mmCIF file of C-alpha atoms and ligand atoms in Angstrom:
data_model
loop_
_atom_site.group_PDB
_atom_site.id
_atom_site.type_symbol
_atom_site.label_atom_id
_atom_site.label_comp_id
_atom_site.label_asym_id
_atom_site.label_seq_id
_atom_site.Cartn_x
_atom_site.Cartn_y
_atom_site.Cartn_z
ATOM 1 C CA UNK G 100 15.599 39.779 0.430
ATOM 2 C CA UNK G 101 19.359 40.049 0.725
ATOM 3 C CA UNK G 102 21.341 41.216 -2.329
ATOM 4 C CA UNK G 103 22.715 38.322 -4.384
ATOM 5 C CA UNK G 104 24.606 37.605 -7.591
ATOM 6 C CA UNK G 105 22.379 36.088 -10.246
ATOM 7 C CA UNK G 106 23.479 33.547 -12.854
ATOM 8 C CA UNK G 107 21.457 31.989 -15.677
ATOM 9 C CA UNK G 108 23.532 29.118 -17.097
ATOM 10 C CA UNK G 109 22.355 27.646 -20.396
ATOM 11 C CA UNK G 110 23.918 24.202 -20.064
ATOM 12 C CA UNK G 111 24.200 21.620 -17.307
ATOM 13 C CA UNK G 112 27.997 21.895 -17.487
ATOM 14 C CA UNK G 113 27.855 25.662 -16.853
ATOM 15 C CA UNK G 114 25.468 25.151 -13.924
ATOM 16 C CA UNK G 115 27.738 22.498 -12.382
ATOM 17 C CA UNK G 116 30.826 24.696 -12.837
ATOM 18 C CA UNK G 117 29.037 27.560 -11.033
ATOM 19 C CA UNK G 118 27.998 25.241 -8.206
ATOM 20 C CA UNK G 119 31.562 23.965 -7.935
ATOM 21 C CA UNK G 120 32.899 27.536 -7.836
ATOM 22 C CA UNK G 121 30.436 28.954 -5.284
ATOM 23 C CA UNK G 122 29.711 25.855 -3.144
ATOM 24 C CA UNK G 123 27.812 26.511 0.086
ATOM 25 C CA UNK G 124 27.202 30.194 -0.664
ATOM 26 C CA UNK G 125 25.119 29.402 -3.791
ATOM 27 C CA UNK G 126 21.548 28.196 -4.219
ATOM 28 C CA UNK G 127 19.933 26.657 -7.279
ATOM 29 C CA UNK G 128 16.524 27.941 -8.288
ATOM 30 C CA UNK G 129 14.185 25.800 -10.405
ATOM 31 C CA UNK G 130 10.501 26.875 -10.193
ATOM 32 C CA UNK G 131 11.325 29.157 -7.262
ATOM 33 C CA UNK G 132 7.976 28.410 -5.554
ATOM 34 C CA UNK G 133 9.655 27.324 -2.312
ATOM 35 C CA UNK G 134 12.996 29.079 -2.542
ATOM 36 C CA UNK G 135 11.689 32.609 -3.086
ATOM 37 C CA UNK G 136 9.425 32.325 -0.028
ATOM 38 C CA UNK G 137 12.345 31.075 2.055
ATOM 39 C CA UNK G 138 14.527 33.937 0.792
ATOM 40 C CA UNK G 139 11.836 36.495 1.607
ATOM 41 C CA UNK G 140 11.601 35.014 5.109
ATOM 42 C CA UNK G 141 15.421 35.094 5.297
ATOM 43 C CA UNK G 142 15.485 31.402 6.128
ATOM 44 C CA UNK G 143 17.876 31.098 3.182
ATOM 45 C CA UNK G 144 20.300 33.953 2.352
ATOM 46 C CA UNK G 145 22.384 32.881 -0.651
ATOM 47 C CA UNK G 146 25.183 35.117 -1.947
ATOM 48 C CA UNK G 147 24.715 33.580 -5.391
ATOM 49 C CA UNK G 148 21.536 32.435 -7.077
ATOM 50 C CA UNK G 149 21.845 30.024 -10.000
ATOM 51 C CA UNK G 150 18.601 29.948 -11.959
ATOM 52 C CA UNK G 151 17.920 26.792 -13.951
ATOM 53 C CA UNK G 152 15.212 28.291 -16.156
ATOM 54 C CA UNK G 153 17.415 28.583 -19.269
ATOM 55 C CA UNK G 154 18.778 25.045 -19.045
ATOM 56 C CA UNK G 155 17.741 22.761 -21.883
ATOM 57 C CA UNK G 156 17.419 18.993 -21.820
ATOM 58 C CA UNK G 157 16.155 18.317 -18.300
ATOM 59 C CA UNK G 158 12.448 18.302 -19.117
ATOM 60 C CA UNK G 159 12.091 15.010 -20.982
ATOM 61 C CA UNK G 160 10.024 11.965 -20.012
ATOM 62 C CA UNK G 161 11.626 8.799 -21.375
ATOM 63 C CA UNK G 162 10.926 5.089 -21.107
ATOM 64 C CA UNK G 163 13.909 2.735 -21.230
ATOM 65 C CA UNK G 164 14.147 -0.906 -20.163
ATOM 66 C CA UNK G 165 11.108 -0.842 -17.921
ATOM 67 C CA UNK G 166 12.012 2.453 -16.250
ATOM 68 C CA UNK G 167 10.435 5.849 -16.670
ATOM 69 C CA UNK G 168 12.817 8.758 -16.367
ATOM 70 C CA UNK G 169 11.539 12.252 -15.561
ATOM 71 C CA UNK G 170 13.880 15.193 -16.163
ATOM 72 C CA UNK G 171 14.311 17.264 -13.001
ATOM 73 C CA UNK G 172 13.039 20.479 -14.609
ATOM 74 C CA UNK G 173 9.737 18.987 -15.731
ATOM 75 C CA UNK G 174 6.936 20.931 -14.058
ATOM 76 C CA UNK G 175 4.372 19.145 -11.884
ATOM 77 C CA UNK G 176 1.712 19.955 -14.476
ATOM 78 C CA UNK G 177 3.819 18.511 -17.308
ATOM 79 C CA UNK G 178 4.386 15.337 -15.259
ATOM 80 C CA UNK G 179 0.681 15.112 -14.427
ATOM 81 C CA UNK G 180 -0.313 15.342 -18.109
ATOM 82 C CA UNK G 181 2.562 13.447 -19.786
ATOM 83 C CA UNK G 182 1.114 10.524 -21.805
ATOM 84 C CA UNK G 183 3.958 8.173 -20.743
ATOM 85 C CA UNK G 184 3.381 8.928 -17.049
ATOM 86 C CA UNK G 185 -0.380 8.484 -17.411
ATOM 87 C CA UNK G 186 0.037 5.213 -19.287
ATOM 88 C CA UNK G 187 2.672 3.563 -17.090
ATOM 89 C CA UNK G 188 2.389 5.276 -13.696
ATOM 90 C CA UNK G 189 -1.140 6.661 -13.382
ATOM 91 C CA UNK G 190 -0.707 6.893 -9.608
ATOM 92 C CA UNK G 191 2.181 9.319 -10.112
ATOM 93 C CA UNK G 192 0.199 11.476 -12.563
ATOM 94 C CA UNK G 193 -2.624 11.555 -10.013
ATOM 95 C CA UNK G 194 -0.225 12.470 -7.189
ATOM 96 C CA UNK G 195 1.156 15.443 -9.111
ATOM 97 C CA UNK G 196 -2.456 16.474 -9.804
ATOM 98 C CA UNK G 197 -3.103 16.598 -6.060
ATOM 99 C CA UNK G 198 -0.344 19.176 -5.441
ATOM 100 C CA UNK G 199 -1.556 22.687 -4.547
ATOM 101 C CA UNK G 200 -3.207 24.578 -7.420
ATOM 102 C CA UNK G 201 -2.621 24.495 -11.155
ATOM 103 C CA UNK G 202 -0.784 27.839 -10.906
ATOM 104 C CA UNK G 203 1.794 26.274 -8.578
ATOM 105 C CA UNK G 204 1.931 23.064 -10.616
ATOM 106 C CA UNK G 205 2.667 25.038 -13.782
ATOM 107 C CA UNK G 206 5.859 26.358 -12.185
ATOM 108 C CA UNK G 207 7.105 23.938 -9.492
ATOM 109 C CA UNK G 208 9.468 21.281 -10.851
ATOM 110 C CA UNK G 209 9.684 17.590 -9.998
ATOM 111 C CA UNK G 210 13.369 17.940 -9.056
ATOM 112 C CA UNK G 211 12.750 21.030 -6.930
ATOM 113 C CA UNK G 212 10.038 19.162 -5.030
ATOM 114 C CA UNK G 213 12.510 16.463 -3.950
ATOM 115 C CA UNK G 214 15.428 18.805 -3.222
ATOM 116 C CA UNK G 215 13.136 21.018 -1.091
ATOM 117 C CA UNK G 216 12.457 17.998 1.186
ATOM 118 C CA UNK G 217 9.449 19.354 3.029
ATOM 119 C CA UNK G 218 7.998 16.222 4.703
ATOM 120 C CA UNK G 219 4.460 17.461 3.970
ATOM 121 C CA UNK G 220 4.829 17.186 0.195
ATOM 122 C CA UNK G 221 2.906 14.647 -1.889
ATOM 123 C CA UNK G 222 5.202 13.432 -4.719
ATOM 124 C CA UNK G 223 7.984 12.062 -2.463
ATOM 125 C CA UNK G 224 5.467 9.711 -0.819
ATOM 126 C CA UNK G 225 4.316 8.099 -4.049
ATOM 127 C CA UNK G 226 7.855 8.034 -5.449
ATOM 128 C CA UNK G 227 9.014 6.159 -2.321
ATOM 129 C CA UNK G 228 6.231 3.599 -2.744
ATOM 130 C CA UNK G 229 7.246 3.199 -6.400
ATOM 131 C CA UNK G 230 10.879 2.546 -5.378
ATOM 132 C CA UNK G 231 12.218 5.543 -7.320
ATOM 133 C CA UNK G 232 15.827 6.647 -7.562
ATOM 134 C CA UNK G 233 17.336 10.077 -8.196
ATOM 135 C CA UNK G 234 20.266 10.965 -10.408
ATOM 136 C CA UNK G 235 22.692 13.538 -9.052
ATOM 137 C CA UNK G 236 25.423 15.270 -11.045
ATOM 138 C CA UNK G 237 28.478 17.322 -10.076
ATOM 139 C CA UNK G 238 31.734 18.259 -11.817
ATOM 140 C CA UNK G 239 33.180 15.163 -10.137
ATOM 141 C CA UNK G 240 30.683 12.809 -11.841
ATOM 142 C CA UNK G 241 27.232 11.336 -11.477
ATOM 143 C CA UNK G 242 25.636 9.085 -8.879
ATOM 144 C CA UNK G 243 22.290 7.348 -8.532
ATOM 145 C CA UNK G 244 20.687 7.274 -5.092
ATOM 146 C CA UNK G 245 17.591 5.321 -3.982
ATOM 147 C CA UNK G 246 14.948 7.723 -2.713
ATOM 148 C CA UNK G 247 14.790 5.692 0.519
ATOM 149 C CA UNK G 248 18.281 7.071 1.338
ATOM 150 C CA UNK G 249 17.771 10.592 -0.030
ATOM 151 C CA UNK G 250 15.852 12.405 2.723
ATOM 152 C CA UNK G 251 17.772 12.906 5.962
ATOM 153 C CA UNK G 252 15.763 15.404 8.088
ATOM 154 C CA UNK G 253 13.308 18.339 7.860
ATOM 155 C CA UNK G 254 14.251 20.132 4.604
ATOM 156 C CA UNK G 255 17.496 18.114 4.477
ATOM 157 C CA UNK G 256 18.728 15.650 1.885
ATOM 158 C CA UNK G 257 21.980 13.937 1.048
ATOM 159 C CA UNK G 258 22.503 16.366 -1.902
ATOM 160 C CA UNK G 259 25.941 17.965 -1.595
ATOM 161 C CA UNK G 260 26.171 21.752 -2.165
ATOM 162 C CA UNK G 261 27.912 21.155 -5.523
ATOM 163 C CA UNK G 262 25.293 18.692 -6.810
ATOM 164 C CA UNK G 263 22.394 19.111 -9.215
ATOM 165 C CA UNK G 264 19.479 16.680 -9.179
ATOM 166 C CA UNK G 265 19.085 15.862 -12.878
ATOM 167 C CA UNK G 266 16.435 13.132 -13.086
ATOM 168 C CA UNK G 267 14.040 10.825 -11.256
ATOM 169 C CA UNK G 268 13.993 7.171 -12.339
ATOM 170 C CA UNK G 269 10.905 5.113 -11.576
ATOM 171 C CA UNK G 270 10.620 1.381 -12.329
ATOM 172 C CA UNK G 271 7.373 0.560 -14.142
ATOM 173 C CA UNK G 272 5.520 -1.824 -11.789
ATOM 174 C CA UNK G 273 5.087 -5.464 -12.896
ATOM 175 C CA UNK G 274 1.664 -6.757 -13.913
ATOM 176 C CA UNK G 275 -0.887 -7.525 -11.178
ATOM 177 C CA UNK G 276 0.283 -4.511 -9.204
ATOM 178 C CA UNK G 277 -2.059 -1.893 -7.786
ATOM 179 C CA UNK G 278 -0.788 1.533 -6.686
ATOM 180 C CA UNK G 279 -2.660 4.336 -4.967
ATOM 181 C CA UNK G 280 -1.978 7.646 -3.248
ATOM 182 C CA UNK G 281 -4.486 8.784 -0.644
ATOM 183 C CA UNK G 282 -4.245 12.397 0.512
ATOM 184 C CA UNK G 283 -6.156 13.311 3.649
ATOM 185 C CA UNK G 284 -6.766 17.069 3.800
ATOM 186 C CA UNK G 285 -9.681 18.045 5.974
ATOM 187 C CA UNK G 286 -9.256 21.805 5.400
ATOM 188 C CA UNK G 287 -9.152 22.792 1.692
ATOM 189 C CA UNK G 288 -8.541 20.850 -1.536
ATOM 190 C CA UNK G 289 -5.269 22.678 -2.294
ATOM 191 C CA UNK G 290 -3.717 22.346 1.172
ATOM 192 C CA UNK G 291 -0.751 20.230 2.190
ATOM 193 C CA UNK G 292 -1.843 16.834 3.522
ATOM 194 C CA UNK G 293 -2.634 16.152 7.158
ATOM 195 C CA UNK G 294 -1.503 12.631 6.249
ATOM 196 C CA UNK G 295 -0.570 11.255 2.829
ATOM 197 C CA UNK G 296 -0.185 7.523 2.179
ATOM 198 C CA UNK G 297 0.951 5.681 -0.937
ATOM 199 C CA UNK G 298 0.784 1.908 -1.295
ATOM 200 C CA UNK G 299 1.774 -0.511 -4.040
ATOM 201 C CA UNK G 300 0.656 -4.130 -3.841
ATOM 202 C CA UNK G 301 1.672 -6.887 -6.255
ATOM 203 C CA UNK G 302 -0.484 -10.012 -6.018
ATOM 204 C CA UNK G 303 -0.130 -13.603 -7.181
ATOM 205 C CA UNK G 304 -3.060 -13.785 -9.618
ATOM 206 C CA UNK G 305 -3.648 -17.494 -8.872
ATOM 207 C CA UNK G 306 -4.021 -17.125 -5.110
ATOM 208 C CA UNK G 307 -4.582 -13.404 -4.517
ATOM 209 C CA UNK G 308 -1.777 -13.332 -1.934
ATOM 210 C CA UNK G 309 0.509 -10.326 -1.701
ATOM 211 C CA UNK G 310 3.854 -11.040 -3.375
ATOM 212 C CA UNK G 311 5.328 -7.634 -2.715
ATOM 213 C CA UNK G 312 4.215 -4.367 -1.215
ATOM 214 C CA UNK G 313 5.546 -0.929 -0.355
ATOM 215 C CA UNK G 314 3.895 1.591 1.944
ATOM 216 C CA UNK G 315 5.043 5.213 2.303
ATOM 217 C CA UNK G 316 3.730 8.088 4.403
ATOM 218 C CA UNK G 317 4.052 11.862 4.363
ATOM 219 C CA UNK G 318 3.352 14.600 6.946
ATOM 220 C CA UNK G 319 3.968 12.253 9.886
ATOM 221 C CA UNK G 320 7.698 12.618 10.531
ATOM 222 C CA UNK G 321 10.770 14.694 9.779
ATOM 223 C CA UNK G 322 11.039 13.034 6.351
ATOM 224 C CA UNK G 323 8.636 11.110 4.136
ATOM 225 C CA UNK G 324 8.982 7.535 5.355
ATOM 226 C CA UNK G 325 8.650 3.894 4.284
ATOM 227 C CA UNK G 326 6.617 1.734 6.679
ATOM 228 C CA UNK G 327 8.819 -1.317 6.215
ATOM 229 C CA UNK G 328 7.587 -3.167 9.302
ATOM 230 C CA UNK G 329 4.006 -2.858 8.078
ATOM 231 C CA UNK G 330 5.089 -4.077 4.626
ATOM 232 C CA UNK G 331 6.566 -7.186 6.264
ATOM 233 C CA UNK G 332 3.218 -7.863 7.951
ATOM 234 C CA UNK G 333 1.476 -7.848 4.569
ATOM 235 C CA UNK G 334 3.886 -9.779 2.319
ATOM 236 C CA UNK G 335 2.801 -13.366 1.650
ATOM 237 C CA UNK G 336 -0.661 -12.808 3.151
ATOM 238 C CA UNK G 337 -4.216 -12.720 1.832
ATOM 239 C CA UNK G 338 -6.346 -9.602 2.055
ATOM 240 C CA UNK G 339 -8.500 -9.629 5.206
ATOM 241 C CA UNK G 340 -9.893 -6.825 7.386
ATOM 242 C CA UNK G 341 -7.765 -8.116 10.302
ATOM 243 C CA UNK G 342 -4.576 -7.938 8.231
ATOM 244 C CA UNK G 343 -5.339 -4.389 7.100
ATOM 245 C CA UNK G 344 -5.983 -3.342 10.708
ATOM 246 C CA UNK G 345 -2.714 -4.918 11.837
ATOM 247 C CA UNK G 346 -0.739 -3.252 9.023
ATOM 248 C CA UNK G 347 -2.298 0.120 9.876
ATOM 249 C CA UNK G 348 -1.455 -0.299 13.561
ATOM 250 C CA UNK G 349 2.158 -1.272 12.820
ATOM 251 C CA UNK G 350 2.639 1.608 10.355
ATOM 252 C CA UNK G 351 1.202 4.036 12.891
ATOM 253 C CA UNK G 352 3.945 3.057 15.351
ATOM 254 C CA UNK G 353 6.611 4.072 12.828
ATOM 255 C CA UNK G 354 5.304 7.651 12.624
ATOM 256 C CA UNK G 355 6.531 10.630 14.640
ATOM 257 C CA UNK G 356 4.315 13.586 13.679
ATOM 258 C CA UNK G 357 4.299 17.083 15.123
ATOM 259 C CA UNK G 358 1.214 19.060 16.144
ATOM 260 C CA UNK G 359 0.421 21.965 13.821
ATOM 261 C CA UNK G 360 -2.500 23.706 12.115
ATOM 262 C CA UNK G 361 -3.315 20.491 10.219
ATOM 263 C CA UNK G 362 -3.885 18.433 13.373
ATOM 264 C CA UNK G 363 -2.405 17.320 16.675
ATOM 265 C CA UNK G 364 0.346 14.720 16.684
ATOM 266 C CA UNK G 365 -2.065 12.163 18.215
ATOM 267 C CA UNK G 366 -4.671 12.839 15.535
ATOM 268 C CA UNK G 367 -2.153 12.523 12.708
ATOM 269 C CA UNK G 368 -0.838 9.256 14.153
ATOM 270 C CA UNK G 369 -4.371 7.851 14.382
ATOM 271 C CA UNK G 370 -5.141 9.012 10.822
ATOM 272 C CA UNK G 371 -1.917 7.423 9.565
ATOM 273 C CA UNK G 372 -3.254 4.029 10.695
ATOM 274 C CA UNK G 373 -6.634 4.641 9.068
ATOM 275 C CA UNK G 374 -5.187 5.810 5.760
ATOM 276 C CA UNK G 375 -2.602 3.031 5.531
ATOM 277 C CA UNK G 376 -5.513 0.598 5.868
ATOM 278 C CA UNK G 377 -7.494 2.367 3.131
ATOM 279 C CA UNK G 378 -4.570 2.801 0.754
ATOM 280 C CA UNK G 379 -3.548 -0.843 1.120
ATOM 281 C CA UNK G 380 -7.069 -2.099 0.520
ATOM 282 C CA UNK G 381 -7.523 0.077 -2.589
ATOM 283 C CA UNK G 382 -4.138 -0.933 -4.033
ATOM 284 C CA UNK G 383 -4.860 -4.607 -3.333
ATOM 285 C CA UNK G 384 -8.318 -4.473 -4.943
ATOM 286 C CA UNK G 385 -6.814 -2.711 -7.945
ATOM 287 C CA UNK G 386 -4.153 -5.443 -8.266
ATOM 288 C CA UNK G 387 -6.776 -8.213 -8.028
ATOM 289 C CA UNK G 388 -8.862 -6.532 -10.742
ATOM 290 C CA UNK G 389 -5.922 -6.374 -13.203
ATOM 291 C CA UNK G 390 -6.688 -8.561 -16.232
ATOM 292 C CA UNK G 391 -4.274 -11.502 -16.764
HETATM 293 C C1 FAD H 437 1.197 27.922 -1.806
HETATM 294 C C2 FAD H 437 1.903 26.611 -2.079
HETATM 295 C C3 FAD H 437 1.237 25.430 -1.831
HETATM 296 C C4 FAD H 437 1.861 24.197 -2.076
HETATM 297 N N1 FAD H 437 1.198 23.038 -1.804
HETATM 298 C C5 FAD H 437 1.808 21.859 -2.019
HETATM 299 C C6 FAD H 437 1.142 20.628 -1.733
HETATM 300 O O1 FAD H 437 -0.025 20.588 -1.346
HETATM 301 N N2 FAD H 437 1.821 19.474 -1.952
HETATM 302 C C7 FAD H 437 3.112 19.463 -2.435
HETATM 303 O O2 FAD H 437 3.659 18.383 -2.618
HETATM 304 N N3 FAD H 437 3.752 20.612 -2.738
HETATM 305 C C8 FAD H 437 3.136 21.799 -2.546
HETATM 306 N N4 FAD H 437 3.774 22.957 -2.891
HETATM 307 C C9 FAD H 437 5.013 22.896 -3.676
HETATM 308 C C10 FAD H 437 6.261 22.637 -2.872
HETATM 309 O O3 FAD H 437 6.122 22.961 -1.545
HETATM 310 C C11 FAD H 437 7.476 23.342 -3.451
HETATM 311 O O4 FAD H 437 7.221 24.740 -3.492
HETATM 312 C C12 FAD H 437 7.861 22.902 -4.842
HETATM 313 O O5 FAD H 437 7.769 21.529 -5.030
HETATM 314 C C13 FAD H 437 9.313 23.325 -5.134
HETATM 315 O O6 FAD H 437 9.617 23.170 -6.501
HETATM 316 P P1 FAD H 437 10.407 24.322 -7.284
HETATM 317 O O7 FAD H 437 10.771 23.784 -8.601
HETATM 318 O O8 FAD H 437 9.614 25.593 -7.274
HETATM 319 O O9 FAD H 437 11.713 24.454 -6.357
HETATM 320 P P2 FAD H 437 12.522 25.770 -5.949
HETATM 321 O O10 FAD H 437 11.702 26.643 -5.088
HETATM 322 O O11 FAD H 437 13.159 26.382 -7.139
HETATM 323 O O12 FAD H 437 13.687 25.077 -5.078
HETATM 324 C C14 FAD H 437 13.416 24.409 -3.862
HETATM 325 C C15 FAD H 437 14.735 23.888 -3.291
HETATM 326 O O13 FAD H 437 15.265 22.858 -4.123
HETATM 327 C C16 FAD H 437 16.564 23.215 -4.634
HETATM 328 N N5 FAD H 437 16.569 22.742 -6.016
HETATM 329 C C17 FAD H 437 15.643 23.014 -6.970
HETATM 330 N N6 FAD H 437 15.896 22.302 -8.076
HETATM 331 C C18 FAD H 437 17.008 21.577 -7.827
HETATM 332 C C19 FAD H 437 17.755 20.638 -8.595
HETATM 333 N N7 FAD H 437 17.394 20.268 -9.844
HETATM 334 N N8 FAD H 437 18.842 20.065 -8.032
HETATM 335 C C20 FAD H 437 19.221 20.404 -6.761
HETATM 336 N N9 FAD H 437 18.550 21.278 -5.985
HETATM 337 C C21 FAD H 437 17.457 21.859 -6.520
HETATM 338 C C22 FAD H 437 16.654 24.721 -4.478
HETATM 339 O O14 FAD H 437 17.997 25.141 -4.336
HETATM 340 C C23 FAD H 437 15.846 24.938 -3.217
HETATM 341 O O15 FAD H 437 16.634 24.644 -2.088
HETATM 342 C C24 FAD H 437 3.175 24.193 -2.615
HETATM 343 C C25 FAD H 437 3.863 25.393 -2.856
HETATM 344 C C26 FAD H 437 3.242 26.601 -2.584
HETATM 345 C C27 FAD H 437 3.988 27.880 -2.864
#
């Protein structure tokens, strides 16, 4: 690793002031599970490292006005086991459970996972399907950004160098909504996904038709992506095998995977269609089974 200056601010204000002072030459470190590897590989060579491990107040889970807010420094394991997350967003608790191993989950933070912006990660996929937003802070003020606008390219986001991601806000889905995350990993249970798909489906309980739906995919493009054309195919329709096949085929066309150790681009594209079909069907069945 290159030599670097190391700071351990104790408040958000101190962290933001350091970011403001050092700008592009500084890097924040939360769990460090991604950053330290990148520093060892010299893919990132910061002059200044700002560790967030002493910061207080960014680890809470709060419910306000139908929204669940997760502090950015909450670990994956804390998010997976938080009673409020399990009660209101079981699909999100389950998604965090599917990340790597418990040793990684005990350290990696929910904010670090989004800022890292590896398109193979699991939580961004489910958070996209849940229509989440992120809160960003800088000395200049705060802003809230929909997750659909947050990721811009491989390992790139719209975070400015002087900004800290402080929280994730997730609307609690309305009744008669089913939500699932399906992770396809043919190699080992703690691997990154070959394809990951999250779907939320809200049904009209009287007719069973889809009132609203969101489909998101990971590992099949330079960013996690929303399959909005496939969503349009599904809205207003009834669940049939033909509809699921059509939605899968349309979603598949929106993907742009690369070939790597987890599969060829063609294989990943084909699996994207299959797993969109499965995720949609499971979410739909879950929504239909919701008691009135
Ligand atoms: C062996 C291994 C296997 C893994 N498998 C999976 C998997 O299967 N699925 C999966 O989803 N993930 C997996 N992960 C985890 C994932 O890839 C990241 O390592 C993790 O989510 C990063 O979180 P962190 O808190 O450690 O971030 P860090 O490593 O501390 O930081 C990552 C990046 O985010 C920035 N950053 C961190 N926090 C903030 C903040 N609050 N505001 C602004 N910028 C910030 C840092 O500057 C850095 O650029 C795995 C990791 C490892 C090491």
